[in-house]
Short mmCIF file of C-alpha atoms in Angstrom, two decimals:
data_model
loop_
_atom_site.label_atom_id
_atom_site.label_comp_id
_atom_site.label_asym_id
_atom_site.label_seq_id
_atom_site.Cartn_x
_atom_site.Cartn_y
_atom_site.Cartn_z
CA UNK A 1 0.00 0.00 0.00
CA UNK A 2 2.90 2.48 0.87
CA UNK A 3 4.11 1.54 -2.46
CA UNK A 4 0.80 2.79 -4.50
CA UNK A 5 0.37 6.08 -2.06
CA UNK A 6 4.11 7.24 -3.05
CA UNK A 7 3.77 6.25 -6.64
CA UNK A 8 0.30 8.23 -6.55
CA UNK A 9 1.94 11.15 -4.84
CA UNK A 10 4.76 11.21 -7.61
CA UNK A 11 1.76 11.38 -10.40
CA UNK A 12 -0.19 13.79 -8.59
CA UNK A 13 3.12 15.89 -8.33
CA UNK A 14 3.67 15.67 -11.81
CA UNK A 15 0.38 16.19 -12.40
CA UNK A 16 -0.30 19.55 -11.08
CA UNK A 17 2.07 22.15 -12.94
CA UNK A 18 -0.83 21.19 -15.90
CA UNK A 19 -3.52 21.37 -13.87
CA UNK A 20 -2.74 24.82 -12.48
CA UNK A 21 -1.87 25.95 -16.32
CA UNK A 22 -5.10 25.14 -17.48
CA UNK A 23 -6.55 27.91 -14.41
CA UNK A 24 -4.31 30.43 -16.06
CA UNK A 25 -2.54 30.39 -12.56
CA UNK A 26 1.00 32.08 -13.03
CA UNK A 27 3.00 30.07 -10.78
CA UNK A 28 6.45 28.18 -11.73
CA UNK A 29 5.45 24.58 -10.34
CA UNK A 30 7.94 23.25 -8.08
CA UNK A 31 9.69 20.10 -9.54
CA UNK A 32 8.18 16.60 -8.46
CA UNK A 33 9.13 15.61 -5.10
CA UNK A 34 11.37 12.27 -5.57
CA UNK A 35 10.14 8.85 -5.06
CA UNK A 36 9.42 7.71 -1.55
CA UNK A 37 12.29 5.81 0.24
CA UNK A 38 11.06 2.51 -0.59
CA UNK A 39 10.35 2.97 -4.09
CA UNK A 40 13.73 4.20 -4.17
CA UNK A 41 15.47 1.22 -2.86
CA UNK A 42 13.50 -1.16 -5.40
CA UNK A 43 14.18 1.25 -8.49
CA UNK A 44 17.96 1.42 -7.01
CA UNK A 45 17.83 -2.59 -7.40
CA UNK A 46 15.70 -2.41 -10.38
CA UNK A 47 18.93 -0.89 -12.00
CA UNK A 48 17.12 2.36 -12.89
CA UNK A 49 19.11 5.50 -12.92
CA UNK A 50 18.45 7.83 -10.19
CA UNK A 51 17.72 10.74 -12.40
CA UNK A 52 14.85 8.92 -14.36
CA UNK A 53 12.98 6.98 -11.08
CA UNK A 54 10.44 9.52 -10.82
CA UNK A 55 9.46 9.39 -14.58
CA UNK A 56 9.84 5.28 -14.30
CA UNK A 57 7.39 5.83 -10.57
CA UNK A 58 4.88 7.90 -12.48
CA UNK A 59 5.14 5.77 -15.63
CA UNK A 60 4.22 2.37 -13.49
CA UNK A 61 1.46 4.22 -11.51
CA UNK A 62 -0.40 4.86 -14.96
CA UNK A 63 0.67 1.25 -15.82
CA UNK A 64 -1.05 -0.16 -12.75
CA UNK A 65 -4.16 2.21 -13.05
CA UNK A 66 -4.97 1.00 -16.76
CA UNK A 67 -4.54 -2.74 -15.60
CA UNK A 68 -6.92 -2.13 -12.95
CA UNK A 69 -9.23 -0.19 -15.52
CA UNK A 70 -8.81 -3.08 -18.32
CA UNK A 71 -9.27 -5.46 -15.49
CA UNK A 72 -12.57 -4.06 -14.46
CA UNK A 73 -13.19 -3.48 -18.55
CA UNK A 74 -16.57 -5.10 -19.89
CA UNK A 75 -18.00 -4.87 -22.63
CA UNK A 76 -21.73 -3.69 -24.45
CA UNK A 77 -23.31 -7.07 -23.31
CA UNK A 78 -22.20 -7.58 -19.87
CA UNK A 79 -20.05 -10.69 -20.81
CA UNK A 80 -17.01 -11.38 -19.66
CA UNK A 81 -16.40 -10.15 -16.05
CA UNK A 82 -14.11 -8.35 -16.73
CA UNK A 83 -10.36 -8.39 -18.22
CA UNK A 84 -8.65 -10.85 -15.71
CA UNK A 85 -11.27 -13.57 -16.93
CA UNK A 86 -9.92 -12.91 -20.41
CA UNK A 87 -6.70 -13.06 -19.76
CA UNK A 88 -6.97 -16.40 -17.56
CA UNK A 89 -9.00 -18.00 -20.77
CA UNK A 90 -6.52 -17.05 -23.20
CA UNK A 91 -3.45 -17.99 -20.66
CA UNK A 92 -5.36 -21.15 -20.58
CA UNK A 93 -6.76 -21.66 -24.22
CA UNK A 94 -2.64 -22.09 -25.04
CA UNK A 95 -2.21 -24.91 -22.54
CA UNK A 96 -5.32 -26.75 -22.98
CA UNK A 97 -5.76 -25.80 -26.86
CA UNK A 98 -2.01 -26.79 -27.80
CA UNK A 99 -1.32 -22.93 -29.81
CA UNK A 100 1.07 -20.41 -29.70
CA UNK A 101 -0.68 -17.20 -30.02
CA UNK A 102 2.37 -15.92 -31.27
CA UNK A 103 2.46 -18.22 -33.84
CA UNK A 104 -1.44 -18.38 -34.99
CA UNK A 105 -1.20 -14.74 -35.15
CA UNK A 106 1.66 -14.28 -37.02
CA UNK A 107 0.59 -16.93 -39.49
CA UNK A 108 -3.03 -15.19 -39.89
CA UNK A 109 -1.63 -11.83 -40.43
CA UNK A 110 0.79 -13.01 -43.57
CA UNK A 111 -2.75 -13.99 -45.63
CA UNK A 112 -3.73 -10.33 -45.09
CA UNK A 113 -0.64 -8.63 -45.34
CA UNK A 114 0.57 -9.62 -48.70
CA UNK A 115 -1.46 -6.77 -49.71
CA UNK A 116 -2.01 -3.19 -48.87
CA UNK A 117 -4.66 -0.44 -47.47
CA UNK A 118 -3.23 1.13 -50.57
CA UNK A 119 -3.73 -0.93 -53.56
CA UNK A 120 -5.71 -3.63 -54.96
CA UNK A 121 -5.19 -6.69 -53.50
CA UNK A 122 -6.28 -9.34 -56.18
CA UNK A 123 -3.41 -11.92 -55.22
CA UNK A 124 -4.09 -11.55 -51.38
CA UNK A 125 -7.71 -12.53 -52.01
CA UNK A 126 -7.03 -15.47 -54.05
CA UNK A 127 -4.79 -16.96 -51.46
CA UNK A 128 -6.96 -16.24 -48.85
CA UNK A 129 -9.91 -17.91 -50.72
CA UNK A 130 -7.92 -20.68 -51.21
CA UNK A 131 -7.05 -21.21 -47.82
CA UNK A 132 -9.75 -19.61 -45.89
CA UNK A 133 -10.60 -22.64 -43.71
CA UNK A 134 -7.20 -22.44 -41.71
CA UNK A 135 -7.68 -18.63 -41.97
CA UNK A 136 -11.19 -18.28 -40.43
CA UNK A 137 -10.13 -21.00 -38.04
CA UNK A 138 -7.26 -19.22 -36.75
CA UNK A 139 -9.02 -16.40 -36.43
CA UNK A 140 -11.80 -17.41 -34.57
CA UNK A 141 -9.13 -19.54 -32.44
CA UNK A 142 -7.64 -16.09 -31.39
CA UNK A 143 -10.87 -13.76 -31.35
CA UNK A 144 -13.62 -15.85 -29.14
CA UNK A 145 -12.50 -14.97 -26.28
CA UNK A 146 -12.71 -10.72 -26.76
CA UNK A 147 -15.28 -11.52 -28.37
CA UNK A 148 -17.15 -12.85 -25.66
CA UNK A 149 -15.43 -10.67 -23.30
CA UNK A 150 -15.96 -6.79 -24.90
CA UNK A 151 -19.18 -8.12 -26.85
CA UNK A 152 -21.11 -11.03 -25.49
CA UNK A 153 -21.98 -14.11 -26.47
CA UNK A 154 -23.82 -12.91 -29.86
CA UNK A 155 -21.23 -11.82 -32.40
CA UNK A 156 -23.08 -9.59 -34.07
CA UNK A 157 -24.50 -5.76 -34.82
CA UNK A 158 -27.58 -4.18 -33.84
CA UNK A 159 -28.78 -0.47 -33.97
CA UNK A 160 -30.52 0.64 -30.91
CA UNK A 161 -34.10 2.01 -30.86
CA UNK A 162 -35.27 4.96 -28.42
CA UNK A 163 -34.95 3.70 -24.72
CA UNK A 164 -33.41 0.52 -25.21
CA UNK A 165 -30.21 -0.98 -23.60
CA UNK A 166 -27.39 -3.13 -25.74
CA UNK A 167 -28.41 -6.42 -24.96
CA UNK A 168 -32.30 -5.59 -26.12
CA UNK A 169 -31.09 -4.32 -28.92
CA UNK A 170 -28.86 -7.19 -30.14
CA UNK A 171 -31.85 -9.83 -29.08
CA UNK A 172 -34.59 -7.66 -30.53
CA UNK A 173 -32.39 -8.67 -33.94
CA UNK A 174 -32.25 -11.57 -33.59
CA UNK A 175 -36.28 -11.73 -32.93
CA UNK A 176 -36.74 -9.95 -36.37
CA UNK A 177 -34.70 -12.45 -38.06
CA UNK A 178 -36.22 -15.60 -36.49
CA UNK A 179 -39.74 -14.04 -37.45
CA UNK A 180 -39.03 -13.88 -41.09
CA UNK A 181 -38.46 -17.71 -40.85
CA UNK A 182 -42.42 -18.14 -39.15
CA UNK A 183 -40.49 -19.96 -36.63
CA UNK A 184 -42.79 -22.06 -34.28
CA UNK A 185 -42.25 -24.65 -31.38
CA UNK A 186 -40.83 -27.77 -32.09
CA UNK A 187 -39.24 -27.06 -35.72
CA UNK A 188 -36.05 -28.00 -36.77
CA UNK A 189 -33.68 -24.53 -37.63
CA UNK A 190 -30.22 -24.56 -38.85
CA UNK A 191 -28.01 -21.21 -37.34
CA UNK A 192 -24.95 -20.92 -40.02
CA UNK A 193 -22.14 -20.06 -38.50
CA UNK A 194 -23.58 -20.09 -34.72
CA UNK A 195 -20.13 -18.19 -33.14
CA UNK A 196 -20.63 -19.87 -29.47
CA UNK A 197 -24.27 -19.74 -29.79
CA UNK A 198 -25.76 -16.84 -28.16
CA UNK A 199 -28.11 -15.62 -30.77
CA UNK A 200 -29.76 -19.43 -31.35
CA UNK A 201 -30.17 -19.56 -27.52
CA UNK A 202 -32.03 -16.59 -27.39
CA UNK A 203 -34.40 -17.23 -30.38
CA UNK A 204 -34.92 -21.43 -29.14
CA UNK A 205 -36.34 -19.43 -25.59
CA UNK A 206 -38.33 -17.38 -27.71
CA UNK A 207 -39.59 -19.59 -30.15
CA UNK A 208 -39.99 -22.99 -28.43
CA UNK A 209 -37.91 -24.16 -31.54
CA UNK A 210 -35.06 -26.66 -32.16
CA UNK A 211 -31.59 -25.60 -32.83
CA UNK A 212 -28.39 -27.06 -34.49
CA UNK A 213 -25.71 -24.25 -34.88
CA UNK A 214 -22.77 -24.95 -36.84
CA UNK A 215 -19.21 -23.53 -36.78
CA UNK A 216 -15.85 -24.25 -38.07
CA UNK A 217 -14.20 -23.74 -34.91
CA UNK A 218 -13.63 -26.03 -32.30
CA UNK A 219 -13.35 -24.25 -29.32
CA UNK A 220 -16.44 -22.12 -30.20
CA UNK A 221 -17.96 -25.96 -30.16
CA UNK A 222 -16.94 -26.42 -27.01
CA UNK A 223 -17.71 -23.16 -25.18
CA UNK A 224 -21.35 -23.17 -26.41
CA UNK A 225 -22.12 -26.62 -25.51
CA UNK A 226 -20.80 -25.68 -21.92
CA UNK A 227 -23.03 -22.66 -21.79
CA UNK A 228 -25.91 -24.42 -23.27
CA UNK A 229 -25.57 -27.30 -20.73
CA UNK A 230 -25.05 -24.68 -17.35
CA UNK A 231 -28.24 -22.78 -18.32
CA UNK A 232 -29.80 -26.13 -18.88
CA UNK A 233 -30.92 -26.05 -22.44
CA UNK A 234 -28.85 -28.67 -23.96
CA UNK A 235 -31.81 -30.75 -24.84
CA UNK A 236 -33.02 -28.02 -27.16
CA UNK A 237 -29.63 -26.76 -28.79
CA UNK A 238 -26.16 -28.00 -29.51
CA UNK A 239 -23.10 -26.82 -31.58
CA UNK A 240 -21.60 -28.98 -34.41
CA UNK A 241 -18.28 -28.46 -35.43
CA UNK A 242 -18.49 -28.23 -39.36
CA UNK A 243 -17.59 -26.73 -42.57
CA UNK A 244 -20.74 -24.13 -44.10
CA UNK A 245 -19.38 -25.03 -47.26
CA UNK A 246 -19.40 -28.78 -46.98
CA UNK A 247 -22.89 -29.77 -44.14
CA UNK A 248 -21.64 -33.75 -44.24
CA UNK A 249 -23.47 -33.94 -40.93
CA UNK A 250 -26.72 -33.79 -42.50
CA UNK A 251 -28.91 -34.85 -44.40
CA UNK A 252 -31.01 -33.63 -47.74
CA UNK A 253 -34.45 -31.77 -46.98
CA UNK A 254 -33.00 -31.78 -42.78
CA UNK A 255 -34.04 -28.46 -41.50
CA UNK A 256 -37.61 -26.35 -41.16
CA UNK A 257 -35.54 -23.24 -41.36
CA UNK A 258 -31.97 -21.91 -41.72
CA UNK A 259 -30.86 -18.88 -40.54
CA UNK A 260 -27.02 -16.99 -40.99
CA UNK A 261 -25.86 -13.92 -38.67
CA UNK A 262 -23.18 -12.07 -40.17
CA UNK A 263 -21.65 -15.37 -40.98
CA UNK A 264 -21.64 -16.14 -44.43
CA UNK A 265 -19.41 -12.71 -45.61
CA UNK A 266 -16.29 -15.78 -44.36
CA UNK A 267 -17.35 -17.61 -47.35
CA UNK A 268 -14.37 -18.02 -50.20
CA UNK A 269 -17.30 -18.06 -53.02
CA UNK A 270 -20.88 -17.14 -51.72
CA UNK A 271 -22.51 -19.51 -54.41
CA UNK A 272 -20.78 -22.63 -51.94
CA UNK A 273 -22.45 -22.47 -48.90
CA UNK A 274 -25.89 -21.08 -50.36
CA UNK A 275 -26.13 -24.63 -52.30
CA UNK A 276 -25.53 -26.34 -48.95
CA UNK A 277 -28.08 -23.94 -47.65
CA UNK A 278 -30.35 -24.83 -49.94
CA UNK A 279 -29.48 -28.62 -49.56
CA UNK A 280 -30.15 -29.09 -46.41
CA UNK A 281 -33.50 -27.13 -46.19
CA UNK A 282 -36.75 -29.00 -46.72
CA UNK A 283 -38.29 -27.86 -49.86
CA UNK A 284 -41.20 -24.58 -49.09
CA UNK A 285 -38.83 -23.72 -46.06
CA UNK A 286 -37.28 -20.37 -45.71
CA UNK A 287 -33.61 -19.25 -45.09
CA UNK A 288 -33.21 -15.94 -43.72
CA UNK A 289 -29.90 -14.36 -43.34
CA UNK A 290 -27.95 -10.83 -42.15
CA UNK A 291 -24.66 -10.24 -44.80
CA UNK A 292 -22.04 -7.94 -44.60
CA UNK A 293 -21.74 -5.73 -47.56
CA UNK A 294 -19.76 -3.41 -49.63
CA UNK A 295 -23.03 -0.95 -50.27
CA UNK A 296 -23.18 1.25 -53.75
CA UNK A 297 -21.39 4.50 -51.92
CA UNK A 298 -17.82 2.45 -52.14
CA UNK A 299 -15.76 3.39 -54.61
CA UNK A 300 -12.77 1.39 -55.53
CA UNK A 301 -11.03 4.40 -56.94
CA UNK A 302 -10.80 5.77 -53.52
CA UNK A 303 -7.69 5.10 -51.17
CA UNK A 304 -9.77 6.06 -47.82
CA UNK A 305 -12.28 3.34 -49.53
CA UNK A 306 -10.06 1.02 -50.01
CA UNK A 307 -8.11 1.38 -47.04
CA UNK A 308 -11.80 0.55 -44.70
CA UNK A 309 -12.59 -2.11 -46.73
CA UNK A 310 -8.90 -4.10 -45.77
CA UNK A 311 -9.22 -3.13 -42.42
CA UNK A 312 -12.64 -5.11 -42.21
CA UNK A 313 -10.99 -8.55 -43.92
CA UNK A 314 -8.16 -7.90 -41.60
CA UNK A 315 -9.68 -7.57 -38.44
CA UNK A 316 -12.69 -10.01 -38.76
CA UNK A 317 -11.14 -12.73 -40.45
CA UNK A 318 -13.04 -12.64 -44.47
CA UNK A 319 -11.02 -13.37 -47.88
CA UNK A 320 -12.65 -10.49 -49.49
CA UNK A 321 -16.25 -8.83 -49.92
CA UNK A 322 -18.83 -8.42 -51.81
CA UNK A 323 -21.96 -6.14 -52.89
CA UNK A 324 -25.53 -6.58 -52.46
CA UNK A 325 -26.23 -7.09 -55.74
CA UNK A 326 -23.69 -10.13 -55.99
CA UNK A 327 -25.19 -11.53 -52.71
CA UNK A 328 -28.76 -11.39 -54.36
CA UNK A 329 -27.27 -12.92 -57.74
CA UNK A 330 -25.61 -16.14 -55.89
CA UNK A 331 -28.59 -16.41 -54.08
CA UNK A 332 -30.73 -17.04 -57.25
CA UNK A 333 -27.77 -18.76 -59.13
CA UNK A 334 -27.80 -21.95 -56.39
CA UNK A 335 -32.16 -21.90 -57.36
CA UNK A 336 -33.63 -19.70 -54.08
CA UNK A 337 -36.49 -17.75 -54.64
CA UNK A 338 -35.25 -14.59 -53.38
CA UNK A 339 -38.60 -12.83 -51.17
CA UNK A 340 -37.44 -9.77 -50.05
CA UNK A 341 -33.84 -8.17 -49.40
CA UNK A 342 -32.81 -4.76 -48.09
CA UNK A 343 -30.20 -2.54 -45.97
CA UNK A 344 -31.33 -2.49 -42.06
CA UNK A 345 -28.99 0.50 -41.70
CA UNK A 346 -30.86 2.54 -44.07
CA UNK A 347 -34.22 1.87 -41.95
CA UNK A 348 -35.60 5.06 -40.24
CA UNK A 349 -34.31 5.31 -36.39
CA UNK A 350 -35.65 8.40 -34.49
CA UNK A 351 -33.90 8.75 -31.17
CA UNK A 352 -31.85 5.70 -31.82
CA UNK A 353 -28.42 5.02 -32.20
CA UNK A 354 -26.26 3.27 -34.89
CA UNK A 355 -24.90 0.04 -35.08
CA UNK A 356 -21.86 1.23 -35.26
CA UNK A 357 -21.90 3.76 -32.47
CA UNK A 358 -20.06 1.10 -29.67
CA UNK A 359 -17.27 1.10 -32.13
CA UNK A 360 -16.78 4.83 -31.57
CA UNK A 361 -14.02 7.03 -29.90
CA UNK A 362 -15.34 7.73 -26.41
CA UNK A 363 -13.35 9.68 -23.22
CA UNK A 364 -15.10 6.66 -21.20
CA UNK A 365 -12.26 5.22 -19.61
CA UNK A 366 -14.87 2.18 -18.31
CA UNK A 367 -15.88 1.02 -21.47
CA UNK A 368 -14.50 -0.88 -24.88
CA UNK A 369 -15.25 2.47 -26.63
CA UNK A 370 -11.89 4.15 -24.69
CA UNK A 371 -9.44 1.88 -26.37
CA UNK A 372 -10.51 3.75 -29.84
CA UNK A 373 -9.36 7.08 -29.38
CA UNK A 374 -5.84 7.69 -29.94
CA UNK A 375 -4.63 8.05 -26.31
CA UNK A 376 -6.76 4.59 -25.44
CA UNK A 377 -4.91 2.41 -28.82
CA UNK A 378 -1.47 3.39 -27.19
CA UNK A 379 -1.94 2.92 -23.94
CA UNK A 380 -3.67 -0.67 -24.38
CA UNK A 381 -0.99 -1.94 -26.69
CA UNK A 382 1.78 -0.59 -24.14
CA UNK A 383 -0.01 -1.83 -22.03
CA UNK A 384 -0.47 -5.39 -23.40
CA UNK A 385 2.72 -5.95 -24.26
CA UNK A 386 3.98 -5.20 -20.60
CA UNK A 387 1.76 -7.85 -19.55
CA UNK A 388 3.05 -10.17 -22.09
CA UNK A 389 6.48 -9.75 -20.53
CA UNK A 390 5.66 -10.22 -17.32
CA UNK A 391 3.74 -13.04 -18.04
CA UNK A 392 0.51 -12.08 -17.41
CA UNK A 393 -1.10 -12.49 -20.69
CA UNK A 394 0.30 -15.09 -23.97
CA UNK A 395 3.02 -13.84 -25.88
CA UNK A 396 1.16 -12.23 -29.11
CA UNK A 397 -2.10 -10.98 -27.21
CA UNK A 398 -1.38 -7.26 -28.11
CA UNK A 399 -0.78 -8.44 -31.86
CA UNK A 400 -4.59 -10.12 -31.58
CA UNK A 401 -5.93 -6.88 -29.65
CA UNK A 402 -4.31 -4.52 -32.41
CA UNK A 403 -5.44 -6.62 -35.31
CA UNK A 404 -9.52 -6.86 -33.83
CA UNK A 405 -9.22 -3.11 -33.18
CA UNK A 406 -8.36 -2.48 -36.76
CA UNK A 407 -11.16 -3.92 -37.73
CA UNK A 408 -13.23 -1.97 -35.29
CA UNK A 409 -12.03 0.70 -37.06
CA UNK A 410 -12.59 -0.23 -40.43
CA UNK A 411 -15.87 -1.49 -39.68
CA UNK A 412 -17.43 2.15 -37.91
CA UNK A 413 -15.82 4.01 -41.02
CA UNK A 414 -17.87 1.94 -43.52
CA UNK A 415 -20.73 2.76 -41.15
CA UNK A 416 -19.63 7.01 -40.83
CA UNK A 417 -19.24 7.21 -44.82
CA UNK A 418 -21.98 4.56 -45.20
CA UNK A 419 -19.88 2.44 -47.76
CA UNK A 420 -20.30 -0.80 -45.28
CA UNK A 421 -22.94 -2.48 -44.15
CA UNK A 422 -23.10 -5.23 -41.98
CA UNK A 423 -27.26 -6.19 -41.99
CA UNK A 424 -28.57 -6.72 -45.67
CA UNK A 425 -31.14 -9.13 -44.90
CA UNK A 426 -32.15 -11.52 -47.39
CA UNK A 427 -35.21 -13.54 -47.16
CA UNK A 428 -35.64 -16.64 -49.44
CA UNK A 429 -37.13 -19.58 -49.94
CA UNK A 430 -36.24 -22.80 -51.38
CA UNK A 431 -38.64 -24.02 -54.38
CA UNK A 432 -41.52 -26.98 -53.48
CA UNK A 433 -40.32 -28.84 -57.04
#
């Protein structure tokens, strides 16, 4: 405790020259006060000069305070309980999993960086498409858990309507989705690409209905059965561990309804896991899905364009993207009917908020939305990689954090300039004959 109040008293020294130049006091601020004795005898063994222990004191006080803030860190849905529970899943996903962070990381980001924010990137895409199952498994490998922890256990968008909270918003979503399906008790669905399941749990207590969710990742397998079995629902849903473009799990004509959540953009060619769509659905049935999109405001031409459109594939894991008119096309070319389509974020929302609003720059210390203003993206990667080296968190982690948070970033500029979208709904249905 002595050890906190001196480094406290060395920041607050430091500390007030500003302070009293912001009153428009004229004063000449007395230099900081030294360490305390103690702090001095363990910077003295530390090695550290004598002339730079104050700096190093005040530099490891606003170390300690933005653990304890990331520590305490949650985020929109309440998930994670905080930052220590991250960081003892991901010390423990290496152990138990058998990865290197490091090494999945470093591995993931040569796919995406044999291109640039810059230029075209027609030979990235191809090699990502041709290897996008190790890609989107390594990335969901390393993502999951901030996921779950700054998110919650549904992967996905939402805007917010007048008066409601984040975690109505993201189920109220998921509602609209499941009612475009004319989802009823006991039916068989199909969730494409289920992440660790949050959105079918919330639509099987809704509906009464049945629920396989599929996902290429293993350990999202595994974490979703656990959840589904604490809550005690794991007689109505279960996670498969399976390729969206290959179902071999099941059967023709399987499924009542099939539903995808902003799943299907991690598709190498869209036209692949429509057919399997399409396969497995009973004929009459309906598949209802939310894509992400390149809308008809991006321009290739433009650098800014182009440089938000990378930082989406980067930071959420997709070999390349397409537009809603190429959605709709592959939709048709596998033989769906195609009932209705159209851009959520262009639907009227007085009061309300955007979806990408939680991706914003925010002065919020508490929340996810800190770590986007410039200030916040230093201080958590610093901050990050001290913990890697003290061996608090896997070697890597800040690599994964920087990589998501481009994405972030990527993803609430295609929502500011409107050239992104990540909800064009499509409703179809597959023919009776």
């Amino acid at each position: 405790m002595k050890l906190i109040a001196g480094v406290n008293a060395a920041v607050l020294a430091c500390l007030a020259p500003s302070v009293e130049a912001a009153w428009g006091k004229k004063a000449t601020a007395p230099p900081p006060p030294p360490p305390p004795a103690g702090i001095n005898a363990l910077l003295d063994q530390l090695g550290v000069p004598e002339e730079s222990q104050t700096a190093v004191a005040v530099a490891a006080s606003v170390m300690l305070v933005l653990v304890v803030i990331m520590l305490m860190q949650a985020g929109g849905g309440g998930a994670g309980g905080g930052g220590l529970a991250l960081l003892k899943s991901f010390l423990g996903q290496e152990s138990k999993r058998g990865i290197k962070v490091d090494d999945w990381i470093g591995d993931y980001n040569k796919l995406h960086h044999n291109g640039t924010y810059d230029e075209d990137d027609k030979a990235g895409v191809d090699e990502r498409n041709s290897m996008y199952a190790k890609m989107v498994n390594a990335y969901y490998e390393l993502a999951t858990l901030f996921y779950e922890w700054g998110w919650g256990q549904s992967f996905h968008f939402a805007e917010k309507r007048k008066y409601e909270n984040f975690v109505e918003s993201i189920r109220r979503h998921e509602y609209y989705l499941a009612s475009q399906l004319e989802v009823k008790p006991g039916m068989k669905v199909l969730d494409v690409g289920c992440g660790i399941g949050g959105p079918y749990r919330n639509i099987a207590q809704f509906t009464g209905c049945d629920i396989t969710g599929i996902t290429l990742n293993e350990y999202q397998v595994k974490r979703a059965n656990e959840i589904n079995r604490s809550i005690e629902l794991g007689d109505q849903v279960r996670s498969v561990q399976c390729d969206f473009m290959d179902m071999k799990p099941f059967g023709d004509n399987s499924f009542d309804a099939v539903y995808a959540i902003e799943a299907t953009c991690h598709a190498p060619v869209r036209q692949g896991v429509y057919s399997e769509i399409k396969r497995v659905l009973k004929p009459g049935a309906v598949f209802a899905c939310y894509e992400w999109c390149l809308t008809d405001k991006y321009d290739a031409g433009n650098a800014a364009h182009r440089k938000i459109k990378k930082q989406i594939e980067e930071g959420d894991g997709l070999p390349d993207m397409a537009r809603p008119h190429e959605v709709v096309a592959a939709l048709k070319d596998v033989g769906f009917e195609v009932l209705h389509t159209r851009d959520m974020a262009l639907d009227v929302n007085p009061g309300g908020e955007p979806w990408y609003l939680p991706l914003m720059p925010s002065w919020k210390v508490w929340t996810q939305r800190f770590q986007f203003t410039e200030v916040g993206m230093a201080l958590t990667k610093n901050m990050l990689w001290v913990m890697e080296m003290l061996w608090l968190a896997p070697k890597g982690t800040y690599k994964v954090q920087q990589m998501l948070q481009q994405g972030g970033i990527g993803c609430s500029q295609g929502g500011v300039t409107g050239t992104f979208t990540p909800m064009f709904l499509c409703v179809c249905r597959k023919p009776i004959k």
